[in-house]
Coordinates of C-alpha atoms in Angstrom, one line a residue:
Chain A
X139 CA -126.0 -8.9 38.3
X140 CA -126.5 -5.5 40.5
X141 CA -123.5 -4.4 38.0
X142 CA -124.8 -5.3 35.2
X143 CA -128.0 -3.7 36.0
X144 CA -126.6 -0.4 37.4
X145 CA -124.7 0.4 34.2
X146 CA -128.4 0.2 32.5
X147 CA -129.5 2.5 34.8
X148 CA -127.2 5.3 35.4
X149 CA -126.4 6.1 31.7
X150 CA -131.0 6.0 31.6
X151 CA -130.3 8.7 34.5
X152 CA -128.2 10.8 33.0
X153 CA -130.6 10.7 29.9
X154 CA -133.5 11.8 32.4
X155 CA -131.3 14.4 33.7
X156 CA -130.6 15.4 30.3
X157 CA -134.2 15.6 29.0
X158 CA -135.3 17.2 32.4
X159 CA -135.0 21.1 31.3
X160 CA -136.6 20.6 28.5
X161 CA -139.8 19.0 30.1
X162 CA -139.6 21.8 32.5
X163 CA -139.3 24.4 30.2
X164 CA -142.5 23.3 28.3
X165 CA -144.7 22.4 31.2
X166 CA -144.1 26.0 32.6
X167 CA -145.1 27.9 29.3
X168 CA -147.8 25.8 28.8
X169 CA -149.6 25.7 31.8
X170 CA -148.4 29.2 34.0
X171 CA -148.0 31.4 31.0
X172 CA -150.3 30.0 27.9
X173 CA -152.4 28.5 30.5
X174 CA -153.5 25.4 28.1
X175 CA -153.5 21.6 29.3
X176 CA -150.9 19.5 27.0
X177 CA -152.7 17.7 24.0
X178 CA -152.0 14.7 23.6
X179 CA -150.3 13.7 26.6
X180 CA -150.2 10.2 26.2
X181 CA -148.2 10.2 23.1
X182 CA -145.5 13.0 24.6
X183 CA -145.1 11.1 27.0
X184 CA -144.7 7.9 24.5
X185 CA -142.4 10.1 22.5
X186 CA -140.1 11.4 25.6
X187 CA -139.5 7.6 26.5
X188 CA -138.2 6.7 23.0
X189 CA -136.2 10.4 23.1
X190 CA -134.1 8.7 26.8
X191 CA -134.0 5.5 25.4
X192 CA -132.6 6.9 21.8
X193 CA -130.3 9.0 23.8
X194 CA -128.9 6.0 26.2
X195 CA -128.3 4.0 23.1
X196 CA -126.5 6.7 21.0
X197 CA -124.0 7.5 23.7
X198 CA -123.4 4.6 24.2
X199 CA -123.0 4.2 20.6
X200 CA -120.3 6.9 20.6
X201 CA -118.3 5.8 22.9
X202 CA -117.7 2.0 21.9
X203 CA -118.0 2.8 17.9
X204 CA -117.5 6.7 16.2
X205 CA -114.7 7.5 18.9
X206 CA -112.4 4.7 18.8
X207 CA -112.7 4.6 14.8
X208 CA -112.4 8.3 14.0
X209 CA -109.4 7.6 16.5
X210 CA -108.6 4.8 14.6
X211 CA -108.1 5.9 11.8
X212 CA -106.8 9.0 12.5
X213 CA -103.9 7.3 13.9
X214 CA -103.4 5.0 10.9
X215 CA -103.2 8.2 8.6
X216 CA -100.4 9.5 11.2
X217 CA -98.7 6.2 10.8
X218 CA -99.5 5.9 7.2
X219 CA -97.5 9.1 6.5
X220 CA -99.2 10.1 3.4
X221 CA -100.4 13.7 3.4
X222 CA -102.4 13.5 -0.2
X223 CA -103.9 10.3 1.2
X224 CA -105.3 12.4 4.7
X225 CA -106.3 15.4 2.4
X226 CA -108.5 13.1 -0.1
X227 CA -110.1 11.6 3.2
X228 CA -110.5 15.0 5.5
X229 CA -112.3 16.2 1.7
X230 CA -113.9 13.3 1.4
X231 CA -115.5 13.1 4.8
X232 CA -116.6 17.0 4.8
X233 CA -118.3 16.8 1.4
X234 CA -119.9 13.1 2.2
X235 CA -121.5 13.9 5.2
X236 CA -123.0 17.6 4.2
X237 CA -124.5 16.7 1.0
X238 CA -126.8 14.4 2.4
X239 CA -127.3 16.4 5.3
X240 CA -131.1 16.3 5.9
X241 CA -130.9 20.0 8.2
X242 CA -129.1 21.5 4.7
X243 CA -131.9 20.1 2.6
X244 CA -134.3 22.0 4.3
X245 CA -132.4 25.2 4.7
X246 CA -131.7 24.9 0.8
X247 CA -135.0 24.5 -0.3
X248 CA -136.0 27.3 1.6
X249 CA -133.5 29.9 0.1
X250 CA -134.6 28.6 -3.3
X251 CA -138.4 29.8 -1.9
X252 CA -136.5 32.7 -0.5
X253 CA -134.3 33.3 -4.6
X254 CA -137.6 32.8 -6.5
X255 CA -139.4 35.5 -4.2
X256 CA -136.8 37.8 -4.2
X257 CA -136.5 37.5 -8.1
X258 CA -133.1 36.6 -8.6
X259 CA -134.1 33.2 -10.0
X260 CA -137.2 32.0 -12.0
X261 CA -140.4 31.2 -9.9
X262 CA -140.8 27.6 -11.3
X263 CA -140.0 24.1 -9.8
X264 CA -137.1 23.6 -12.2
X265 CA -135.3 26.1 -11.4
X266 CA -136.1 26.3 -8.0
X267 CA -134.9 22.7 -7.7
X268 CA -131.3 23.3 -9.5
X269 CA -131.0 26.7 -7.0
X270 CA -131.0 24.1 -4.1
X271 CA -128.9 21.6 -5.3
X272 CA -126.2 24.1 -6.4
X273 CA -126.7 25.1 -2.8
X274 CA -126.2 22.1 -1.6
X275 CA -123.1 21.2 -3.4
X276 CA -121.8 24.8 -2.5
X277 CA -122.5 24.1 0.9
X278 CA -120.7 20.4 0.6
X279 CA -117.7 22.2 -1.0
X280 CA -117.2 24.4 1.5
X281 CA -117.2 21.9 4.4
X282 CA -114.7 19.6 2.4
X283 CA -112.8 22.3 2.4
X284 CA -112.9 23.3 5.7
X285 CA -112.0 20.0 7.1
X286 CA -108.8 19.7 4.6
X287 CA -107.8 23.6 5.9
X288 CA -108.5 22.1 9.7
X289 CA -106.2 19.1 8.8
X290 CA -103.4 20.9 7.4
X291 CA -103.6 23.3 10.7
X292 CA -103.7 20.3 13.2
X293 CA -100.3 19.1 11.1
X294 CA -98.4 22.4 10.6
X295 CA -99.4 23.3 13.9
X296 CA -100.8 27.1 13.0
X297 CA -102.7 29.0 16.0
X298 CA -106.4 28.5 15.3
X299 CA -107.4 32.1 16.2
X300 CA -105.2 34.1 13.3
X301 CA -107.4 31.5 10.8
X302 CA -110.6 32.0 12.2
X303 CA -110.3 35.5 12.5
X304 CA -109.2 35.9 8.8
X305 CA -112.7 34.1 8.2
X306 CA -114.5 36.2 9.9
X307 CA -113.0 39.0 7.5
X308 CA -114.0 37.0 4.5
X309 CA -117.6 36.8 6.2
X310 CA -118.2 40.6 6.2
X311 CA -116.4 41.2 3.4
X312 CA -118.8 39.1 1.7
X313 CA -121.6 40.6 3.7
X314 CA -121.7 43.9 2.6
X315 CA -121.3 42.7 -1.2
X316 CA -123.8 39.6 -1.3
X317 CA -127.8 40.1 -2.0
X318 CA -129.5 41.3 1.0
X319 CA -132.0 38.5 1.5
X320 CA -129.1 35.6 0.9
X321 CA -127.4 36.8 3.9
X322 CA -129.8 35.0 7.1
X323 CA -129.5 32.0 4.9
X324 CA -125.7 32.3 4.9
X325 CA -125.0 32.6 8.4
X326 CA -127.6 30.0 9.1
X327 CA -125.8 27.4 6.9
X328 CA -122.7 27.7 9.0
X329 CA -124.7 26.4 12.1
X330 CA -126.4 23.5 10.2
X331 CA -123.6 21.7 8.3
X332 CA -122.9 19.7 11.4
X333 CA -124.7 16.9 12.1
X334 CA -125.3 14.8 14.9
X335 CA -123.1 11.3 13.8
X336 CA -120.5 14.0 11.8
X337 CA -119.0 16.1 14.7
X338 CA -118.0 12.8 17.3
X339 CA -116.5 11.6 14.0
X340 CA -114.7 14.6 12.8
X341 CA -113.6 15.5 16.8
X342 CA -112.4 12.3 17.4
X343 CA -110.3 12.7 13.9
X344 CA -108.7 15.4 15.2
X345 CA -108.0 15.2 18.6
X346 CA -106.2 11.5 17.1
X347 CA -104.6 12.7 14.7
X348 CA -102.9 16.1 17.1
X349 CA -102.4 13.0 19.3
X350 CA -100.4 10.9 17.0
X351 CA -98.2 14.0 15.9
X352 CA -95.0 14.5 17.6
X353 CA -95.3 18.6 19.3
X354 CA -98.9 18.8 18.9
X355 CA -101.4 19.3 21.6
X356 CA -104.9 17.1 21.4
X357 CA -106.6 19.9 23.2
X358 CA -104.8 23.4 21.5
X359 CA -104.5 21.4 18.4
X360 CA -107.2 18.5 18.2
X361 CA -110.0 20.9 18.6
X362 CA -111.2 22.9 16.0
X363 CA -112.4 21.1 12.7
X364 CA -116.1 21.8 13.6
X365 CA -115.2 25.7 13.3
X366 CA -114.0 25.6 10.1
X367 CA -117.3 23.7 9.0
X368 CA -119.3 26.3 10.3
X369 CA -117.2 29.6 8.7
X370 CA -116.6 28.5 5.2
X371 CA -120.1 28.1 4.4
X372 CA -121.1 31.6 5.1
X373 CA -118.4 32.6 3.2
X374 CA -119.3 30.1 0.7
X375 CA -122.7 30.4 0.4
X376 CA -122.5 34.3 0.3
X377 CA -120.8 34.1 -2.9
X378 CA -123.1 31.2 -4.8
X379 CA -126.0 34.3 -3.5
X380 CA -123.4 36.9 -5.7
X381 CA -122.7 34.6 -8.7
X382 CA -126.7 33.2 -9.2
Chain B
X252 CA -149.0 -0.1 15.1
X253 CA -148.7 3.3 14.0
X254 CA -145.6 4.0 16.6
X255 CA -143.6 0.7 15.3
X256 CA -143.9 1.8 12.0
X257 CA -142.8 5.7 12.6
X258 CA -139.6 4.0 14.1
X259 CA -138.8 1.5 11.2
X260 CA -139.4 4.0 8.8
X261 CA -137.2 6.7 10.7
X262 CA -134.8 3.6 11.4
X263 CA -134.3 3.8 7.4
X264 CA -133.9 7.5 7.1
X265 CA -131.3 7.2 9.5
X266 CA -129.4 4.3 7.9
X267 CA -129.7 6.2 4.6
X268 CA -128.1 9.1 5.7
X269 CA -125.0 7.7 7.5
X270 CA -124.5 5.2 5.4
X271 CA -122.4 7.7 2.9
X272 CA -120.6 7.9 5.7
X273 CA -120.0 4.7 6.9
X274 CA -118.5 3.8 3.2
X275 CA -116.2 6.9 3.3
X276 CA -115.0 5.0 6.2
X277 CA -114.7 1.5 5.1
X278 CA -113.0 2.7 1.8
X279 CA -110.4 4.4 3.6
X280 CA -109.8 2.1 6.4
X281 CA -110.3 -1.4 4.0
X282 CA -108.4 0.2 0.5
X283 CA -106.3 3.4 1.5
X284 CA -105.0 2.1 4.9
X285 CA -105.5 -1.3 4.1
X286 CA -106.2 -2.2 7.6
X287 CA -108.6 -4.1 9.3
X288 CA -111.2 -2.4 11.8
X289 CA -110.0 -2.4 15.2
X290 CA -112.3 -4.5 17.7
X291 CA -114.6 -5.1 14.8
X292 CA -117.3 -6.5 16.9
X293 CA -117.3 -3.6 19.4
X294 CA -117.1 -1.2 16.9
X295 CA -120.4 -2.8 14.7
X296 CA -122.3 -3.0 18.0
X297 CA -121.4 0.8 18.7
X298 CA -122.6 1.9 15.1
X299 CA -125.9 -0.4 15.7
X300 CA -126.4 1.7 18.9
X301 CA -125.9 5.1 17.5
X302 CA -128.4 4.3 14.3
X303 CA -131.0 2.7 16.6
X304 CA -130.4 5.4 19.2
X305 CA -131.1 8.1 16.9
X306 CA -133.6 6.7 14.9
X307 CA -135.2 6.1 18.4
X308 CA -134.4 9.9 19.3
X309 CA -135.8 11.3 16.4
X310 CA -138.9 9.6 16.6
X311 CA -139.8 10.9 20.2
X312 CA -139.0 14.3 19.3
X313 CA -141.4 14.2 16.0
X314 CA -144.1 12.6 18.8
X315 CA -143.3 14.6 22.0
X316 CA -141.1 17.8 21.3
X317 CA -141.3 19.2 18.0
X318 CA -145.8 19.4 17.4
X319 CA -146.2 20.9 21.1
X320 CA -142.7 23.4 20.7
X321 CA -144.0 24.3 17.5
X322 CA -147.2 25.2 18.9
X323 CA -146.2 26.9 21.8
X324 CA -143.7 28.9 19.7
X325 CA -146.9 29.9 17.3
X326 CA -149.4 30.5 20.5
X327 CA -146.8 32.7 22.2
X328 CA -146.1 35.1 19.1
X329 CA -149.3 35.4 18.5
X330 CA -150.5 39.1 18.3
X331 CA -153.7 38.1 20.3
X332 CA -151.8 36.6 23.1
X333 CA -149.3 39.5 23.1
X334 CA -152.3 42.1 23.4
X335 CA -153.2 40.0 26.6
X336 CA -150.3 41.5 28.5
X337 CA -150.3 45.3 26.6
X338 CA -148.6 47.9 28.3
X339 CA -149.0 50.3 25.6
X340 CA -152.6 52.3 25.7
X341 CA -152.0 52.7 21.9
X342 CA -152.4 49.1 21.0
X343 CA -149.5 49.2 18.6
X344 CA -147.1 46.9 19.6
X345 CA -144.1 47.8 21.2
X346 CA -141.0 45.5 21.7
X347 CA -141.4 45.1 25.4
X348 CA -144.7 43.5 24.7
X349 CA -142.8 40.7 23.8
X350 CA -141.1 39.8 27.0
X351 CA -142.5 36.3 27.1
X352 CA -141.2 35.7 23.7
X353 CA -137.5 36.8 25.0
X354 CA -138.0 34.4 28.1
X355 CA -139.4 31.4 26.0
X356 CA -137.1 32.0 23.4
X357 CA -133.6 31.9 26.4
X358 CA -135.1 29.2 28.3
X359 CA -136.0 26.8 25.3
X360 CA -132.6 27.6 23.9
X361 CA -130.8 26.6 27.2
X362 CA -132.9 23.1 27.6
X363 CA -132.3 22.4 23.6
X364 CA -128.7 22.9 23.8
X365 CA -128.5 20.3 26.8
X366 CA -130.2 17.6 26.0
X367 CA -128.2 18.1 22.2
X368 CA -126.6 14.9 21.4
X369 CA -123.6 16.5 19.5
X370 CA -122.6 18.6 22.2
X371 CA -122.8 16.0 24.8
X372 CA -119.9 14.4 22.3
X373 CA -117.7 17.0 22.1
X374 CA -117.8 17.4 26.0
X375 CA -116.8 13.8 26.9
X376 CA -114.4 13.8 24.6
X377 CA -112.9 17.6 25.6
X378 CA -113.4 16.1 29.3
X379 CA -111.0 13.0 28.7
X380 CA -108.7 14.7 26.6
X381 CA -108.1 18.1 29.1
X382 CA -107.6 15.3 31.9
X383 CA -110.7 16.4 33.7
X384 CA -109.6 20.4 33.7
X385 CA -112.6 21.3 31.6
X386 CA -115.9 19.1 33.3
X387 CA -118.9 17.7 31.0
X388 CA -121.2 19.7 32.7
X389 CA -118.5 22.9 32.9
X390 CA -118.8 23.0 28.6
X391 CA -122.7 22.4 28.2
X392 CA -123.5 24.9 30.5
X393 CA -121.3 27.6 29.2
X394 CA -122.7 26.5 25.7
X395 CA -126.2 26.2 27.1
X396 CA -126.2 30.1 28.0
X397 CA -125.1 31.3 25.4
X398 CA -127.3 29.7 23.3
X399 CA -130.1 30.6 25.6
X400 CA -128.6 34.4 25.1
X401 CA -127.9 34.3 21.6
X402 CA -131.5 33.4 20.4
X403 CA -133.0 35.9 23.4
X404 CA -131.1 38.3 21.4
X405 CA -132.2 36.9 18.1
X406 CA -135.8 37.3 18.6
X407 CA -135.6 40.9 20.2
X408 CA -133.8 41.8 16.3
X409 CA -136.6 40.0 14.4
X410 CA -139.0 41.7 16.8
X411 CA -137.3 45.4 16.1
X412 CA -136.0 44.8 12.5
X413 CA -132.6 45.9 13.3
X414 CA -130.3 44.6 10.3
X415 CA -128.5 41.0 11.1
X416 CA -125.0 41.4 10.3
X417 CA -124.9 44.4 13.1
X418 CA -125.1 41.7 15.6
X419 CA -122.7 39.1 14.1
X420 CA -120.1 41.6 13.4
X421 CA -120.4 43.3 16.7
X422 CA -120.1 39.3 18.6
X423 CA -117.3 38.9 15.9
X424 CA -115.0 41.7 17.9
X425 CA -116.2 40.4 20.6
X426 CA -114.8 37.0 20.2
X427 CA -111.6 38.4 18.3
X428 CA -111.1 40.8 21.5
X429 CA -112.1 37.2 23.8
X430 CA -109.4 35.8 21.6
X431 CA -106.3 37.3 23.0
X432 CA -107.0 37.0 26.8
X433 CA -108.5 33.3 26.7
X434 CA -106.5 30.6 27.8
X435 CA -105.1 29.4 24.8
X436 CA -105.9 26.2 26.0
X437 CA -109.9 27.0 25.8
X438 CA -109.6 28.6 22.3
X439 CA -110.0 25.9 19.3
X440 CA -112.8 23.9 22.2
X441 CA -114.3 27.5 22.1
X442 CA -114.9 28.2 18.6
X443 CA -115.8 24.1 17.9
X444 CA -118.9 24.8 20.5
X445 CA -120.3 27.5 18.1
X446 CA -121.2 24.5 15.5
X447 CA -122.0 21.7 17.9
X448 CA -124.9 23.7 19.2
X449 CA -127.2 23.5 16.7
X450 CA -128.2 20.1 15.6
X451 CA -131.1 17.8 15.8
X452 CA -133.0 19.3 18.8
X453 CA -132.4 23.1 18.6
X454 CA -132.4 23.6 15.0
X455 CA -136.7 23.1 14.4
X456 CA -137.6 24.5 17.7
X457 CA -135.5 27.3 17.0
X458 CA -136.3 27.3 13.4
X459 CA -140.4 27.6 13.8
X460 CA -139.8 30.4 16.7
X461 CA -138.2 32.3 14.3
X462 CA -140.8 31.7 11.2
X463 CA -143.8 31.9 13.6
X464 CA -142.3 35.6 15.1
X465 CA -141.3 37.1 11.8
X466 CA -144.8 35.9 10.7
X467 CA -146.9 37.5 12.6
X468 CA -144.5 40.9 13.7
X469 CA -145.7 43.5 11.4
X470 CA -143.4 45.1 8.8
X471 CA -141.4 41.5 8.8
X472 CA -141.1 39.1 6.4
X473 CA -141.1 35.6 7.4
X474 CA -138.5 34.9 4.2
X475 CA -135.9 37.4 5.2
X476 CA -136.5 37.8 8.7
X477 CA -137.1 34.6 9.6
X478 CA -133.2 33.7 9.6
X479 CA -130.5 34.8 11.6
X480 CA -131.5 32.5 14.8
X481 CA -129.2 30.1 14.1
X482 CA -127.0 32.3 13.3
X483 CA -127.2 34.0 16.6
X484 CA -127.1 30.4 18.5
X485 CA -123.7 29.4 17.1
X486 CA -122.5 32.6 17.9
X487 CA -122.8 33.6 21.2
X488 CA -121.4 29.8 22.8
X489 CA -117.9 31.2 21.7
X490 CA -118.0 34.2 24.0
X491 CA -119.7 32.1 27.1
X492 CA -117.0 29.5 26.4
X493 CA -114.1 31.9 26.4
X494 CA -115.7 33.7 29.4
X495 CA -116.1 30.5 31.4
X496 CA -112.7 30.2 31.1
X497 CA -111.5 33.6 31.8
X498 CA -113.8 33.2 35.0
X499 CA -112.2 30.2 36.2
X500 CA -108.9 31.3 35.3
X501 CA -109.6 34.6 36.9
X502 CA -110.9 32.9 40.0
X503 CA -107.6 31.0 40.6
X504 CA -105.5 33.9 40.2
X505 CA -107.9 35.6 42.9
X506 CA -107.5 32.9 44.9
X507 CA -104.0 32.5 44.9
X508 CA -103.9 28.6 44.7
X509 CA -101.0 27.5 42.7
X510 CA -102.9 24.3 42.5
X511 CA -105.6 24.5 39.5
X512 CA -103.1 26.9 37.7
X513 CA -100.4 23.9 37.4
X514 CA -102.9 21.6 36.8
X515 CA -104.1 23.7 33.3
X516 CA -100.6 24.4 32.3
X517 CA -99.0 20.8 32.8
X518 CA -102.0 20.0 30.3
X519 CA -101.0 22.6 27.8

């Protein structure tokens, strides 16, 4: 019984503990600097309950449900021994999970505000609407991919670094040839691709599948899928901003 | 009333949108692999958790976080609130009158980035898989700073106008100089932390600082200048990451201790 109820409790703590800066941080700005009493406080504090209770449950979540079956899998694939079959799937996952990424909806919709202003596209709905969804799928694109270049490194073995670095090329190559006001948008989309539910997944793929190959290191090898998500799209995005 | 309904209808949202994923899955596993799920109950119960966790988590941040961040974010870039604290006799604003901008803008970026589910992922699992060499708290802290840096430093451009790809390029030859004294065994968890950072907390917070500052600076245009703080935040938690490291592994050297030093290399 006192076990059961102490593993309740301690992953609530750490979910305090993890809330606590953030609770801090607000309660000093508003009150010492902005010197304002916090509206509303019965529903913040409503809302910071649900937050440690969301955050309990979704750890918790991770580590009996996205780990062991991006591991799973991952280790079937190894096992499996079919490359095309692991490419489809590393593709699959990337574009799947970014198209429908809520965070990229928003960012889309407002480069299309940010096209239309800037004139390179028509200032009406329709066109404004097929700006973002080209977005989008350039975005989606991108990420797939990314996660079938990550793949192939985790099973060839290549050092991340000489990769990542000729990205980085690609970026400000791009950069000084792309439409000045496409370029914030680009190097934001590189941070928002990943979502919440996608990176445990796409970690745990990798660090399984650099497990399950003979010579490879989870944590030199495993690690690294989430960079690749976030370079390609600046690169990516960038060049829909050259070609529109 | 009102509360149980925000939750089921978030509860939906959330199912909606990882339930593309959930079939890539399935597919695979069921018709590619042609396996069956491992533990099947454990894992159901442990996607059941992560939907209702979020959904929960998203919720409390629409009713508690986001409306007062956003309106702190506004208050604080507020020309009227900046004249307050004026140390120019001019009254035209200089960009040391936004000091309390720089501060708000590092220290919500630090508490964002640790209570950020994703990142809280990737450091159990780089915990478990280094063998404890690289602690939980170790990886969001290093992350946590830079963040807190990166969108510091991202507000004091919007603020002066100075062009964006300056900054990234510069932290590129930063990182590319990082690169080749790292640990090689920090790199890849390095660069990974430069996505991770900004998900489902940081990004609005961030987001409306960003909108609200270019808004109201003169000269800037919310449109163009507005951008550029994510940017910034995915940035800089490479360079912290690699400098953790290169602490530690700088701190062992000093201190002689064969100890730690075996410890990393029998990992790698």
């Amino acid at each position: 019984m006192k076990q059961a109820r102490k593993g309740i409790l301690v992953p609530i703590q750490n979910s305090i503990r993890d809330l606590l800066p953030i609770i801090l941080v607000i309660a000093f700005f508003q009150y010492a600097v902005l010197k304002q009493p916090i509206p509303n406080l019965g529903e913040i504090l409503t809302g910071a309950v649900l937050v440690i209770l969301g955050l309990t449950l979704f750890i918790r979540g991770l580590e009996i449900g996205l780990f062991p079956i991006g591991e799973a899998m991952a280790y079937g694939f190894a096992r499996k021994g079919s490359l095309a079959w692991l490419i489809i799937f590393a593709f699959a996952l990337g574009f799947g999970t970014t198209i429908a990424e809520p965070a990229l909806i928003a960012v889309a919709d407002e480069a299309a505000d940010v096209a239309a202003l800037g004139g390179m596209i028509e200032n009406s709905g329709d066109s404004r609407y097929s700006y973002a969804l080209g977005l989008r799928i350039t975005v989606a694109l991108s990420v797939g991919i990314a996660i079938v270049v990550g793949v192939i490194r985790i099973i060839k073995g290549w050092p991340i670094h000489y990769l990542i670095i000729t990205g980085y090329v690609g970026v400000v190559v791009m950069t000084t040839f792309a439409p000045k006001e496409i370029i914030g948008i680009a190097y934001d989309s590189g941070g928002v691709t990943t979502s919440t539910v996608t990176v445990p997944l796409v970690t745990a793929l990798g660090v399984g599948l650099a497990s399950s190959i003979k010579g490879r290191n989870p944590m030199t090898d495993g690690f690294g899928l989430i960079a690749f998500a976030s370079l390609t799209p600046m690169i990516f995005v960038m060049a829909y901003g050259m070609v529109i | 009333m009102q509360l149980l309904h925000d939750i089921f209808f978030t509860l939906l949202l959330t199912i909606r949108d990882v339930i593309p994923i959930l079939a890539i899955l399935l597919g695979f596993q069921l018709l590619v692999l042609k396996r069956p799920i491992p533990n099947l109950k454990r894992t159901i119960t442990g996607f059941i958790y992560v939907l209702l966790g979020l959904g929960l988590f998203l919720v409390g941040l629409d009713k508690a976080l986001f409306p007062l961040g956003k309106l702190m974010a506004q208050q604080l870039t507020n020309p009227e609130f900046i004249q307050q604290g004026l140390h120019s006799v001019s009254g035209i604003l200089q960009w040391q009158d936004y000091l309390w901008v720089y501060l708000f803008a590092a220290a919500i970026g630090f508490a964002t980035t640790v209570a950020e589910p994703s990142l809280i992922a990737v450091a159990i699992k780089a915990q478990a898989v280094s063998g404890g060499a690289i602690s939980t708290w170790g990886l969001r802290l290093a992350v946590a700073v830079g963040v807190s840096l990166g969108i510091a430093l991202g507000t004091f451009r919007i603020v002066t106008g100075t062009p964006l790809h300056f900054y990234i390029v510069a932290g590129y030859i930063v990182i590319i100089i990082q690169t080749m004294f790292a640990p090689r065994l920090i790199i890849a968890l390095a660069y990974d932390s430069g996505g991770v950072t900004t998900s489902t907390v940081t990004v609005p917070l961030v987001t409306a600082l960003g909108l609200g500052l270019a808004s109201t600076v003169p000269g800037r245009s919310a449109l163009i200048d507005g951008f550029g703080l994510i940017a910034f935040a995915s940035l800089f938690p490479m360079i912290t990451v690699m400098g953790y490291a290169q602490i530690v592994q700088w701190r062992e050297k000093r201190a002689g201790s064969q100890h730690g030093k075996d410890k990393i290399e029998n990992d790698s």
